[in-house]
Amino acid sequence: NHNEIMHHLEQEAFYSRVLTLKIGKTKEKVVLKDLQRHPFKRSLLHIDLQRVDKEQALTMRIPLHFINEEKCIGVKQDGGVISHLMTEIEIVCLPKDLPEYLDVDMLEVGINETLHLTDIKLPEGVQTYSTLHGGDEAQPVVSVHIPKVSAADEAAEAAEAAEAAEAAEGDEAAEGDDVTTESADASTKEETEPQDSES
């Protein structure tokens, strides 16, 4: 049923769990491997399912859930921001061990620190595809870093600094004019005061 499938596609777990496919009176265990959506309409053009053998390991891409982000030390104490470098990883396991997602705990991650693939806690019976095939286990997954100042922010700060400098120069010039005026007034006063005549 097309509408039923479209409804299930809105659920994250549909992409990473063993599904039961009914074909007539027969039921098959399958997983979703690929799908093709219509570029303009809310419909499917093609869906690719893989039959599951309970004795054979599956290779699946599983979403990552980042937990405790609001309590993360690097964010809460140091004002850092979190960058997600991966949102899913490829794992290998038997169908019975297939997780719907994996948690990545951000609680103890400090400023300028990074969690790598090896830092993700895997359930029993689950391995990363990289581990089994000699991939790079040091791949970064998520990091906490100091916020970068944007070019617009830098320009605004520079403009404010320039305005402040101009205002300070203007104040100094005004003070100098006042002193000059006062000196001139004093000189004029001295010149205009009558001199005592000689007796």
Backbone as ProteinMPNN parsed JSONL, in Angstrom:
{"seq_chain_A": "NHNEIMHHLEQEAFYSRVLTLKIGKTKEKVVLKDLQRHPFKRSLLHIDLQRVDKEQALTMRIPLHFINEEKCIGVKQDGGVISHLMTEIEIVCLPKDLPEYLDVDMLEVGINETLHLTDIKLPEGVQTYSTLHGGDEAQPVVSVHIPKVSAADEAAEAAEAAEAAEAAEGDEAAEGDDVTTESADASTKEETEPQDSES", "coords_chain_A": {"N_chain_A": [[0.837, -1.191, 0.0], [0.756, 2.047, -1.043], [0.261, 4.541, 0.291], [0.431, 3.773, 2.949], [3.098, 3.012, 3.136], [4.304, 5.498, 2.633], [3.531, 6.832, 4.916], [4.933, 5.372, 6.864], [7.51, 6.025, 6.148], [7.952, 8.451, 7.283], [8.764, 7.927, 9.775], [11.586, 7.542, 11.703], [12.635, 5.068, 12.591], [11.8, 3.245, 10.705], [13.688, 3.046, 8.737], [15.752, 1.628, 9.795], [15.159, -0.861, 10.908], [14.106, -4.304, 11.182], [11.702, -5.35, 8.934], [8.374, -6.61, 8.325], [7.202, -8.085, 5.521], [4.318, -8.602, 3.677], [3.303, -10.841, 1.272], [0.833, -11.843, -0.465], [-0.193, -14.727, 1.07], [2.128, -15.108, 2.265], [4.82, -14.242, 4.452], [7.622, -12.18, 4.726], [10.813, -11.41, 6.124], [12.383, -8.363, 5.965], [14.653, -5.641, 5.121], [14.911, -2.126, 4.587], [16.662, -0.978, 1.834], [17.054, 0.89, -0.203], [15.52, 3.739, -1.772], [13.521, 5.625, -4.083], [12.319, 8.769, -4.561], [9.634, 10.725, -5.987], [10.495, 13.627, -7.809], [8.888, 15.916, -7.57], [6.306, 15.335, -6.67], [4.549, 14.009, -3.796], [5.326, 11.129, -3.584], [6.406, 7.72, -4.217], [8.842, 6.406, -6.421], [10.358, 4.151, -6.598], [11.23, 1.36, -4.556], [13.576, -0.416, -2.677], [14.047, -3.478, -1.246], [15.634, -5.726, 1.036], [15.899, -9.15, 1.531], [15.934, -10.794, 4.669], [18.1, -12.93, 6.388], [18.118, -14.697, 9.27], [20.454, -15.806, 10.207], [22.486, -14.569, 8.948], [24.738, -11.842, 8.807], [23.876, -8.373, 8.77], [24.484, -5.37, 6.91], [24.09, -2.124, 7.755], [23.002, 1.317, 7.736], [22.863, 3.382, 10.49], [21.061, 5.762, 12.412], [22.408, 8.439, 14.442], [21.854, 9.534, 17.734], [22.215, 12.412, 19.496], [22.731, 12.996, 22.763], [22.15, 14.852, 25.842], [23.058, 17.344, 25.036], [22.367, 19.949, 25.802], [23.386, 20.013, 28.331], [26.033, 19.738, 28.045], [29.422, 20.089, 28.947], [31.314, 21.71, 27.582], [29.637, 23.451, 26.277], [27.84, 24.521, 28.206], [29.52, 25.545, 30.254], [31.658, 26.825, 28.95], [30.661, 28.164, 26.773], [30.713, 27.079, 24.206], [29.99, 25.77, 20.87], [28.217, 23.113, 19.238], [29.248, 20.882, 16.722], [28.012, 18.711, 14.374], [29.495, 16.155, 12.808], [28.979, 13.744, 11.749], [25.909, 12.046, 11.152], [24.943, 9.562, 11.07], [26.008, 6.108, 11.165], [27.687, 3.3, 9.675], [26.961, -0.017, 10.331], [27.546, -3.479, 11.294], [25.813, -6.429, 11.91], [23.917, -9.196, 13.317], [20.463, -9.795, 12.406], [18.851, -9.909, 14.748], [20.209, -8.347, 16.535], [20.084, -5.799, 15.646], [20.144, -2.37, 16.13], [17.864, 0.422, 16.434], [18.817, 2.957, 16.549], [21.752, 4.795, 17.656], [23.071, 6.047, 20.675], [24.876, 9.025, 21.388], [26.653, 10.345, 23.86], [26.919, 13.573, 25.033], [27.591, 14.824, 27.37], [30.084, 15.011, 28.898], [31.838, 16.249, 27.189], [34.294, 18.576, 26.509], [35.299, 22.018, 25.773], [36.722, 22.524, 22.552], [37.074, 19.811, 22.136], [36.743, 16.524, 20.684], [34.628, 13.85, 19.688], [35.219, 10.602, 18.521], [34.785, 7.915, 16.109], [35.488, 5.633, 17.512], [34.683, 6.27, 20.051], [32.015, 5.852, 20.331], [29.572, 4.013, 21.974], [28.82, 0.722, 21.435], [26.152, -1.65, 21.109], [26.04, -5.045, 22.355], [27.191, -7.47, 20.091], [27.235, -5.845, 17.907], [29.128, -4.217, 15.421], [31.225, -1.697, 13.941], [31.265, -0.953, 10.45], [33.675, -0.026, 9.526], [35.53, -1.073, 11.352], [35.525, -3.802, 10.743], [36.442, -3.806, 8.165], [38.868, -2.546, 7.984], [38.801, 0.257, 8.05], [39.003, 3.825, 8.762], [39.085, 4.309, 12.03], [39.366, 6.51, 13.545], [37.791, 8.532, 12.725], [36.218, 11.691, 13.009], [33.251, 12.389, 14.838], [31.611, 14.189, 16.264], [32.019, 17.512, 17.52], [33.042, 20.07, 19.901], [33.363, 23.475, 19.851], [34.838, 26.805, 19.975], [32.719, 29.522, 19.221], [32.772, 30.839, 15.925], [33.573, 34.104, 14.828], [31.617, 35.905, 12.657], [32.106, 37.396, 9.381], [30.482, 39.607, 9.066], [29.959, 40.313, 11.709], [32.548, 40.99, 12.519], [32.998, 43.212, 10.879], [31.047, 44.94, 11.848], [31.951, 45.326, 14.476], [34.399, 46.574, 13.932], [33.491, 48.93, 12.744], [32.133, 50.109, 14.882], [34.289, 50.532, 16.621], [35.751, 52.369, 15.115], [33.966, 54.527, 15.035], [33.873, 55.164, 17.746], [36.519, 55.985, 18.128], [36.618, 58.238, 16.458], [34.765, 59.846, 17.762], [36.085, 60.278, 20.173], [38.329, 61.7, 19.269], [37.022, 63.949, 18.334], [36.037, 65.046, 20.706], [38.441, 65.693, 21.984], [39.412, 67.635, 20.23], [37.466, 69.588, 20.519], [37.846, 70.333, 23.171], [40.397, 71.438, 22.925], [39.811, 73.666, 21.319], [38.287, 75.147, 23.1], [40.189, 75.836, 25.051], [41.918, 77.434, 23.516], [40.223, 79.522, 22.825], [39.66, 80.596, 25.339], [42.232, 81.523, 26.009], [42.614, 83.449, 24.056], [40.607, 85.25, 24.703], [41.528, 86.127, 27.153], [43.874, 87.446, 26.408], [42.873, 89.519, 24.853], [41.452, 90.921, 26.738], [43.497, 91.873, 28.359], [44.744, 93.611, 26.595], [42.835, 95.574, 26.218], [42.42, 96.757, 28.656], [42.72, 99.825, 30.444], [45.758, 101.703, 30.715], [47.63, 102.793, 33.519], [48.186, 106.267, 33.863], [51.184, 108.211, 33.724], [52.282, 110.08, 36.489]], "CA_chain_A": [[0.0, 0.0, 0.0], [1.634, 3.206, -1.206], [0.028, 5.529, 1.346], [0.937, 3.215, 4.205], [4.561, 3.113, 3.082], [4.652, 6.916, 2.779], [3.364, 7.148, 6.338], [6.042, 4.757, 7.607], [8.757, 6.708, 5.799], [8.092, 9.611, 8.158], [9.274, 7.435, 11.053], [13.021, 7.256, 11.601], [12.921, 3.652, 12.833], [11.464, 2.455, 9.517], [14.886, 2.908, 7.91], [16.805, 0.856, 10.464], [14.621, -2.007, 11.637], [13.655, -5.433, 10.366], [10.289, -5.177, 8.6], [7.649, -7.8, 7.878], [6.553, -7.829, 4.238], [3.294, -9.591, 3.339], [3.09, -11.073, -0.157], [-0.22, -12.855, -0.445], [-0.262, -15.375, 2.381], [3.505, -15.293, 2.719], [5.468, -13.139, 5.16], [9.08, -12.165, 4.602], [11.545, -10.431, 6.914], [13.18, -7.553, 5.044], [15.093, -4.312, 5.555], [14.922, -1.141, 3.518], [18.021, -0.716, 1.345], [17.11, 2.101, -1.025], [14.237, 4.185, -2.312], [13.595, 6.773, -4.985], [11.11, 9.58, -4.461], [9.304, 11.592, -7.109], [11.139, 14.92, -7.55], [7.937, 16.997, -7.309], [5.112, 14.858, -5.969], [4.757, 13.23, -2.574], [5.113, 9.733, -3.967], [7.6, 6.903, -4.433], [9.037, 5.826, -7.743], [10.96, 2.821, -6.466], [11.704, 0.998, -3.225], [14.419, -1.61, -2.747], [14.066, -4.207, 0.018], [16.55, -6.872, 1.087], [15.422, -10.244, 2.373], [16.781, -10.996, 5.84], [18.357, -14.279, 6.901], [18.451, -14.488, 10.681], [21.794, -16.317, 10.488], [23.45, -13.79, 8.17], [24.922, -10.471, 9.292], [23.409, -7.274, 7.933], [25.219, -4.106, 6.914], [23.053, -1.089, 7.744], [23.334, 2.654, 8.219], [22.041, 3.627, 11.668], [21.145, 7.166, 12.849], [22.996, 8.776, 15.738], [21.102, 10.471, 18.569], [23.139, 13.13, 20.376], [22.007, 13.282, 24.003], [22.776, 15.749, 26.837], [23.722, 18.483, 24.387], [22.132, 21.174, 26.57], [24.166, 19.922, 29.567], [27.431, 19.541, 27.645], [30.343, 20.968, 29.676], [31.898, 22.699, 26.682], [28.605, 24.424, 25.909], [27.274, 25.17, 29.394], [30.528, 26.269, 31.036], [32.608, 27.595, 28.14], [29.998, 28.873, 25.684], [31.025, 26.495, 22.909], [28.902, 25.296, 20.012], [28.394, 21.72, 18.83], [29.234, 20.604, 15.283], [27.786, 17.3, 14.072], [30.262, 15.794, 11.616], [28.274, 12.56, 11.256], [24.569, 11.874, 11.715], [24.675, 8.131, 11.015], [27.19, 5.288, 10.911], [27.422, 1.99, 9.07], [27.262, -1.094, 11.274], [27.347, -4.864, 10.853], [25.312, -7.257, 13.011], [22.821, -10.104, 12.993], [19.165, -9.109, 12.47], [18.326, -9.838, 16.118], [20.979, -7.353, 17.287], [20.028, -4.523, 14.93], [19.559, -1.251, 16.892], [17.193, 1.423, 15.61], [19.688, 4.131, 16.584], [22.82, 4.736, 18.653], [23.221, 7.278, 21.453], [26.194, 9.644, 21.575], [26.495, 11.178, 25.054], [27.728, 14.791, 24.927], [27.68, 15.443, 28.69], [31.441, 15.284, 29.388], [32.688, 16.778, 26.114], [34.71, 19.942, 26.805], [35.573, 22.923, 24.656], [37.784, 22.087, 21.641], [37.212, 18.355, 22.183], [36.049, 15.813, 19.612], [34.351, 12.421, 19.843], [35.499, 9.871, 17.291], [34.023, 6.684, 15.898], [35.83, 4.683, 18.575], [34.069, 6.701, 21.309], [30.6, 5.477, 20.346], [29.323, 2.739, 22.647], [28.022, -0.164, 20.591], [25.517, -2.766, 21.812], [26.663, -6.352, 22.152], [26.886, -8.078, 18.799], [27.267, -4.824, 16.855], [30.44, -3.664, 15.09], [31.184, -0.739, 12.837], [31.757, -1.476, 9.177], [35.088, 0.358, 9.437], [36.317, -2.013, 12.151], [35.626, -5.086, 10.045], [37.048, -3.673, 6.837], [40.107, -1.776, 8.034], [38.59, 1.682, 7.798], [39.564, 4.791, 9.709], [38.289, 4.348, 13.258], [39.583, 7.807, 14.195], [36.954, 9.539, 12.077], [35.488, 12.532, 13.967], [31.794, 12.276, 14.78], [31.021, 15.433, 16.758], [33.01, 18.318, 18.242], [32.595, 21.296, 20.572], [34.395, 24.474, 19.578], [34.512, 28.205, 20.239], [31.984, 30.086, 18.077], [33.539, 31.685, 15.021], [32.985, 35.415, 14.59], [31.348, 36.052, 11.231], [32.675, 38.581, 8.745], [29.571, 40.722, 9.343], [30.196, 40.728, 13.093], [33.844, 41.663, 12.56], [32.832, 44.52, 10.247], [30.27, 45.775, 12.773], [32.834, 45.68, 15.585], [35.377, 47.533, 13.419], [32.791, 50.198, 12.541], [31.892, 50.676, 16.213], [35.571, 51.007, 17.135], [36.106, 53.572, 14.36], [33.085, 55.604, 15.496], [34.319, 55.545, 19.09], [37.779, 56.72, 17.978], [36.29, 59.55, 15.898], [34.1, 60.623, 18.814], [37.124, 60.679, 21.133], [39.12, 62.752, 18.631], [36.18, 65.145, 18.297], [36.009, 65.612, 22.06], [39.745, 66.3, 22.243], [39.503, 68.848, 19.421], [36.573, 70.577, 21.128], [38.528, 70.809, 24.37], [41.487, 72.297, 22.469], [39.214, 74.921, 20.871], [37.88, 75.89, 24.296], [41.396, 76.39, 25.662], [42.401, 78.505, 22.641], [39.286, 80.646, 22.955], [39.876, 81.202, 26.642], [43.508, 82.245, 25.942], [42.406, 84.628, 23.221], [39.792, 86.19, 25.481], [42.385, 86.702, 28.193], [44.796, 88.387, 25.756], [42.088, 90.686, 24.441], [41.119, 91.651, 27.96], [44.693, 92.568, 28.806], [45.03, 94.703, 25.674], [41.812, 96.624, 26.301], [42.41, 97.384, 29.967], [43.458, 101.118, 30.386], [47.026, 101.741, 31.43], [47.733, 103.907, 34.47], [49.007, 107.354, 33.319], [52.291, 108.592, 34.598], [52.007, 111.324, 37.212]], "C_chain_A": [[0.879, 1.252, 0.0], [1.484, 4.206, -0.071], [0.564, 5.05, 2.689], [2.456, 3.313, 4.26], [5.0, 4.563, 3.272], [4.528, 7.354, 4.234], [4.54, 6.609, 7.151], [7.363, 5.473, 7.337], [8.986, 7.965, 6.635], [8.655, 9.236, 9.524], [10.73, 6.995, 10.885], [13.319, 5.766, 11.694], [12.642, 2.778, 11.614], [12.705, 2.162, 8.674], [15.921, 1.966, 8.527], [16.259, -0.28, 11.331], [14.229, -3.111, 10.657], [12.146, -5.312, 10.188], [9.673, -6.51, 8.19], [6.868, -7.444, 6.625], [5.573, -8.958, 3.928], [3.12, -9.656, 1.827], [2.073, -12.206, -0.267], [-0.364, -13.414, 0.954], [1.123, -15.572, 2.997], [4.026, -14.037, 3.415], [6.982, -13.277, 5.05], [9.664, -11.098, 5.53], [12.493, -9.682, 5.975], [13.686, -6.295, 5.754], [15.091, -3.395, 4.34], [16.362, -0.844, 3.108], [18.11, 0.58, 0.544], [15.693, 2.476, -1.451], [14.457, 5.412, -3.174], [12.263, 7.509, -4.928], [10.883, 10.368, -5.75], [9.873, 12.981, -6.817], [10.175, 16.048, -7.177], [6.735, 16.559, -6.474], [5.494, 14.095, -4.703], [4.422, 11.763, -2.873], [6.45, 9.039, -4.181], [7.648, 6.404, -5.861], [9.544, 4.394, -7.636], [11.374, 2.595, -5.018], [12.428, -0.343, -3.323], [14.504, -2.234, -1.358], [15.015, -5.394, -0.071], [15.988, -7.928, 2.034], [16.431, -10.515, 3.48], [16.872, -12.474, 6.185], [18.835, -14.109, 8.337], [19.845, -14.97, 11.056], [22.886, -15.519, 9.775], [23.512, -12.347, 8.682], [24.428, -9.453, 8.263], [24.395, -6.11, 7.999], [24.192, -2.997, 6.739], [23.626, 0.247, 8.212], [22.334, 3.023, 9.312], [22.182, 5.092, 12.101], [21.776, 7.309, 14.226], [22.095, 9.778, 16.454], [22.071, 11.103, 19.564], [22.378, 13.588, 21.62], [22.838, 14.18, 24.932], [23.509, 16.923, 26.199], [23.559, 19.769, 25.205], [22.921, 21.191, 27.879], [25.664, 19.768, 29.296], [28.337, 20.57, 28.33], [30.889, 22.081, 28.775], [30.925, 23.777, 26.256], [28.174, 25.232, 27.123], [28.293, 26.031, 30.133], [31.392, 27.207, 30.203], [31.981, 28.298, 26.942], [30.301, 28.346, 24.299], [29.78, 26.13, 22.115], [29.252, 23.899, 19.517], [28.306, 21.602, 17.315], [29.084, 19.107, 15.066], [28.476, 16.965, 12.749], [29.731, 14.524, 10.976], [26.886, 12.547, 11.888], [24.13, 10.412, 11.673], [25.986, 7.387, 10.787], [26.761, 3.946, 10.337], [27.872, 0.897, 10.036], [27.01, -2.448, 10.637], [26.902, -5.675, 12.063], [24.271, -8.244, 12.49], [21.497, -9.354, 13.118], [18.634, -8.935, 13.888], [19.022, -8.757, 16.952], [20.876, -5.944, 16.696], [19.382, -3.421, 15.783], [18.882, -0.259, 15.944], [18.024, 2.702, 15.52], [20.759, 3.907, 17.64], [22.921, 6.087, 19.356], [24.68, 7.73, 21.494], [26.038, 10.646, 22.72], [27.465, 12.36, 25.017], [28.057, 15.409, 26.282], [29.091, 15.882, 29.069], [32.372, 15.87, 28.328], [32.992, 18.256, 26.382], [34.949, 20.758, 25.554], [36.791, 22.437, 23.88], [38.072, 20.589, 21.744], [36.332, 17.716, 21.117], [35.809, 14.365, 20.011], [34.548, 11.753, 18.488], [34.663, 8.594, 17.223], [34.264, 5.685, 17.023], [35.189, 5.047, 19.913], [32.596, 6.317, 21.415], [30.438, 4.1, 20.98], [28.361, 1.903, 21.807], [27.385, -1.266, 21.423], [26.254, -4.071, 21.525], [26.224, -6.932, 20.813], [26.936, -7.113, 17.634], [28.688, -4.31, 16.673], [30.282, -2.625, 13.99], [31.752, -1.402, 11.586], [33.248, -1.184, 9.037], [35.98, -0.617, 10.188], [36.562, -3.307, 11.393], [36.374, -4.987, 8.728], [38.247, -2.731, 6.822], [39.959, -0.31, 7.723], [39.209, 2.55, 8.881], [38.657, 4.913, 10.93], [38.424, 5.689, 13.981], [38.748, 8.917, 13.554], [36.199, 10.365, 13.122], [33.984, 12.442, 13.748], [31.126, 13.591, 15.176], [32.081, 16.198, 17.544], [32.341, 19.519, 18.903], [33.702, 22.327, 20.385], [33.903, 25.875, 19.917], [33.79, 28.776, 19.018], [32.883, 30.978, 17.229], [32.805, 33.009, 14.823], [32.813, 35.588, 13.087], [31.968, 37.335, 10.697], [31.805, 39.807, 9.031], [29.782, 41.249, 10.758], [31.511, 41.491, 13.215], [33.739, 43.072, 11.979], [32.081, 45.473, 11.175], [31.131, 46.24, 13.941], [33.858, 46.728, 15.154], [34.739, 48.912, 13.242], [32.534, 50.892, 13.875], [33.177, 51.261, 16.801], [35.982, 52.305, 16.442], [35.267, 54.764, 14.814], [33.514, 56.108, 16.875], [35.592, 56.378, 19.021], [37.522, 58.129, 17.448], [35.646, 60.449, 16.953], [35.115, 61.134, 19.825], [37.975, 61.806, 20.567], [38.341, 64.067, 18.596], [36.13, 65.837, 19.644], [37.316, 66.329, 22.379], [39.892, 67.617, 21.485], [38.655, 69.961, 20.025], [37.209, 71.17, 22.372], [39.662, 71.762, 24.0], [40.977, 73.654, 22.018], [38.817, 75.783, 22.057], [39.079, 76.564, 24.948], [41.916, 77.565, 24.853], [41.533, 79.746, 22.784], [39.492, 81.38, 24.27], [41.168, 82.032, 26.646], [43.346, 83.538, 25.159], [41.615, 85.684, 23.972], [40.647, 86.897, 26.53], [43.322, 87.745, 27.59], [44.071, 89.665, 25.379], [41.767, 91.565, 25.634], [42.31, 92.474, 28.434], [44.971, 93.781, 27.929], [44.064, 95.87, 25.863], [41.757, 97.305, 27.651], [43.241, 98.681, 29.907], [44.719, 101.071, 31.226], [47.035, 102.949, 32.38], [48.653, 104.995, 33.883], [50.086, 107.751, 34.317], [51.96, 109.933, 35.268], [53.102, 112.334, 36.936]], "O_chain_A": [[1.65, 1.48, 0.932], [2.484, 4.672, 0.476], [1.09, 5.842, 3.471], [3.031, 3.654, 5.294], [5.962, 4.829, 3.993], [5.329, 8.152, 4.721], [5.075, 7.3, 8.018], [8.235, 5.519, 8.205], [10.102, 8.482, 6.684], [8.983, 10.106, 10.331], [11.047, 6.173, 10.025], [14.163, 5.254, 10.958], [13.192, 1.683, 11.503], [12.763, 1.148, 7.98], [16.864, 1.554, 7.851], [16.836, -0.613, 12.366], [14.046, -2.871, 9.464], [11.403, -5.188, 11.163], [10.378, -7.424, 7.76], [5.974, -6.599, 6.664], [5.951, -10.129, 3.918], [2.827, -8.65, 1.183], [2.424, -13.382, -0.173], [-0.623, -12.679, 1.907], [1.268, -16.121, 4.089], [3.712, -12.915, 3.017], [7.541, -14.354, 5.257], [9.087, -10.025, 5.7], [13.303, -10.294, 5.279], [13.214, -5.936, 6.833], [15.251, -3.846, 3.206], [17.188, -0.496, 3.952], [19.118, 1.284, 0.603], [14.794, 1.637, -1.485], [15.439, 6.139, -3.021], [11.211, 6.935, -5.212], [11.819, 10.639, -6.502], [9.749, 13.468, -5.693], [10.578, 17.024, -6.545], [6.216, 17.331, -5.668], [6.615, 13.605, -4.565], [3.382, 11.243, -2.467], [7.489, 9.687, -4.31], [6.628, 6.028, -6.439], [9.215, 3.537, -8.457], [11.814, 3.521, -4.336], [11.952, -1.277, -3.968], [14.973, -1.602, -0.411], [15.175, -5.992, -1.135], [15.647, -7.639, 3.181], [17.64, -10.471, 3.252], [15.863, -13.176, 6.265], [19.845, -13.45, 8.586], [20.369, -14.591, 12.104], [24.074, -15.769, 9.979], [22.488, -11.72, 8.952], [24.551, -9.653, 7.054], [25.055, -5.896, 9.016], [23.508, -2.926, 5.718], [24.592, 0.301, 8.973], [21.121, 2.985, 9.101], [23.297, 5.612, 12.155], [21.685, 6.411, 15.064], [21.631, 10.748, 15.855], [22.676, 10.405, 20.378], [21.502, 14.449, 21.547], [24.062, 14.252, 24.818], [24.475, 17.437, 26.764], [24.484, 20.577, 25.295], [23.11, 22.251, 28.476], [26.461, 19.679, 30.229], [28.06, 21.77, 28.299], [30.918, 23.248, 29.165], [31.329, 24.888, 25.913], [28.142, 26.462, 27.087], [27.965, 27.126, 30.588], [31.813, 28.26, 30.682], [32.683, 28.958, 26.175], [30.166, 29.073, 23.315], [28.662, 26.175, 22.628], [30.424, 23.545, 19.391], [27.398, 22.156, 16.696], [29.92, 18.321, 15.514], [28.07, 17.449, 11.693], [29.995, 14.253, 9.805], [26.711, 12.985, 13.025], [23.065, 10.067, 12.185], [26.953, 7.956, 10.281], [25.617, 3.519, 10.498], [29.014, 0.887, 10.496], [26.361, -2.561, 9.597], [27.534, -5.62, 13.118], [23.806, -8.131, 11.356], [21.415, -8.375, 13.86], [18.027, -7.909, 14.195], [18.48, -8.306, 17.961], [21.509, -5.011, 17.19], [18.204, -3.52, 16.124], [19.285, -0.121, 14.789], [17.943, 3.437, 14.536], [20.689, 2.958, 18.421], [22.863, 7.137, 18.717], [25.593, 6.914, 21.62], [25.373, 11.67, 22.57], [28.681, 12.172, 24.976], [28.744, 16.429, 26.333], [29.281, 17.013, 29.518], [33.576, 15.973, 28.558], [32.084, 19.082, 26.471], [34.822, 20.268, 24.431], [37.775, 21.992, 24.472], [39.19, 20.151, 21.47], [35.319, 18.279, 20.701], [36.68, 13.726, 20.601], [34.111, 12.258, 17.455], [33.938, 8.25, 18.156], [33.348, 4.975, 17.437], [35.153, 4.216, 20.82], [31.997, 6.446, 22.483], [31.088, 3.139, 20.571], [27.242, 2.322, 21.511], [28.014, -1.772, 22.352], [27.004, -4.17, 20.553], [25.048, -6.891, 20.453], [26.706, -7.508, 16.492], [29.373, -4.003, 17.649], [29.331, -2.666, 13.209], [32.602, -2.29, 11.66], [33.996, -1.997, 8.494], [37.067, -0.954, 9.718], [37.671, -3.843, 11.399], [36.887, -5.99, 8.23], [38.602, -2.182, 5.778], [40.88, 0.311, 7.193], [39.858, 2.053, 9.801], [37.599, 5.54, 10.872], [37.679, 5.968, 14.921], [38.974, 10.099, 13.812], [35.597, 9.794, 14.032], [33.509, 12.421, 12.613], [30.195, 14.051, 14.514], [32.95, 15.588, 18.166], [31.243, 19.931, 18.53], [34.856, 22.069, 20.729], [32.71, 26.1, 20.12], [34.216, 28.534, 17.888], [33.658, 31.775, 17.757], [31.583, 33.041, 14.672], [33.771, 35.432, 12.331], [32.311, 38.241, 11.457], [32.319, 40.91, 9.217], [29.788, 42.457, 10.991], [31.593, 42.501, 13.914], [34.318, 44.015, 12.518], [32.421, 46.651, 11.283], [31.058, 47.398, 14.353], [34.157, 47.656, 15.905], [35.355, 49.933, 13.547], [32.695, 52.107, 13.993], [33.167, 52.337, 17.4], [36.494, 53.225, 17.08], [35.78, 55.873, 14.961], [33.519, 57.31, 17.139], [35.742, 57.355, 19.755], [38.122, 59.096, 17.919], [35.933, 61.643, 17.034], [35.03, 62.274, 20.281], [38.309, 62.755, 21.276], [38.901, 65.145, 18.796], [36.175, 67.064, 19.723], [37.32, 67.415, 22.958], [40.423, 68.592, 22.016], [39.06, 71.123, 20.047], [37.12, 72.375, 22.603], [39.872, 72.772, 24.671], [41.607, 74.678, 22.284], [38.987, 77.002, 22.031], [39.001, 77.724, 25.353], [42.312, 78.583, 25.42], [42.033, 80.869, 22.854], [39.5, 82.609, 24.321], [41.201, 83.121, 27.219], [43.869, 84.584, 25.544], [41.917, 86.874, 23.886], [40.509, 88.098, 26.762], [43.543, 88.801, 28.182], [44.594, 90.764, 25.564], [41.806, 92.793, 25.551], [42.159, 93.621, 28.855], [45.375, 94.836, 28.416], [44.444, 97.027, 25.683], [41.105, 98.34, 27.785], [44.352, 98.661, 29.378], [44.747, 100.478, 32.304], [46.496, 104.005, 32.05], [49.767, 104.694, 33.455], [49.934, 107.649, 35.535], [51.4, 110.819, 34.623], [53.056, 113.45, 37.453]]}, "name": "protein", "num_of_chains": 1, "seq": "NHNEIMHHLEQEAFYSRVLTLKIGKTKEKVVLKDLQRHPFKRSLLHIDLQRVDKEQALTMRIPLHFINEEKCIGVKQDGGVISHLMTEIEIVCLPKDLPEYLDVDMLEVGINETLHLTDIKLPEGVQTYSTLHGGDEAQPVVSVHIPKVSAADEAAEAAEAAEAAEAAEGDEAAEGDDVTTESADASTKEETEPQDSES"}
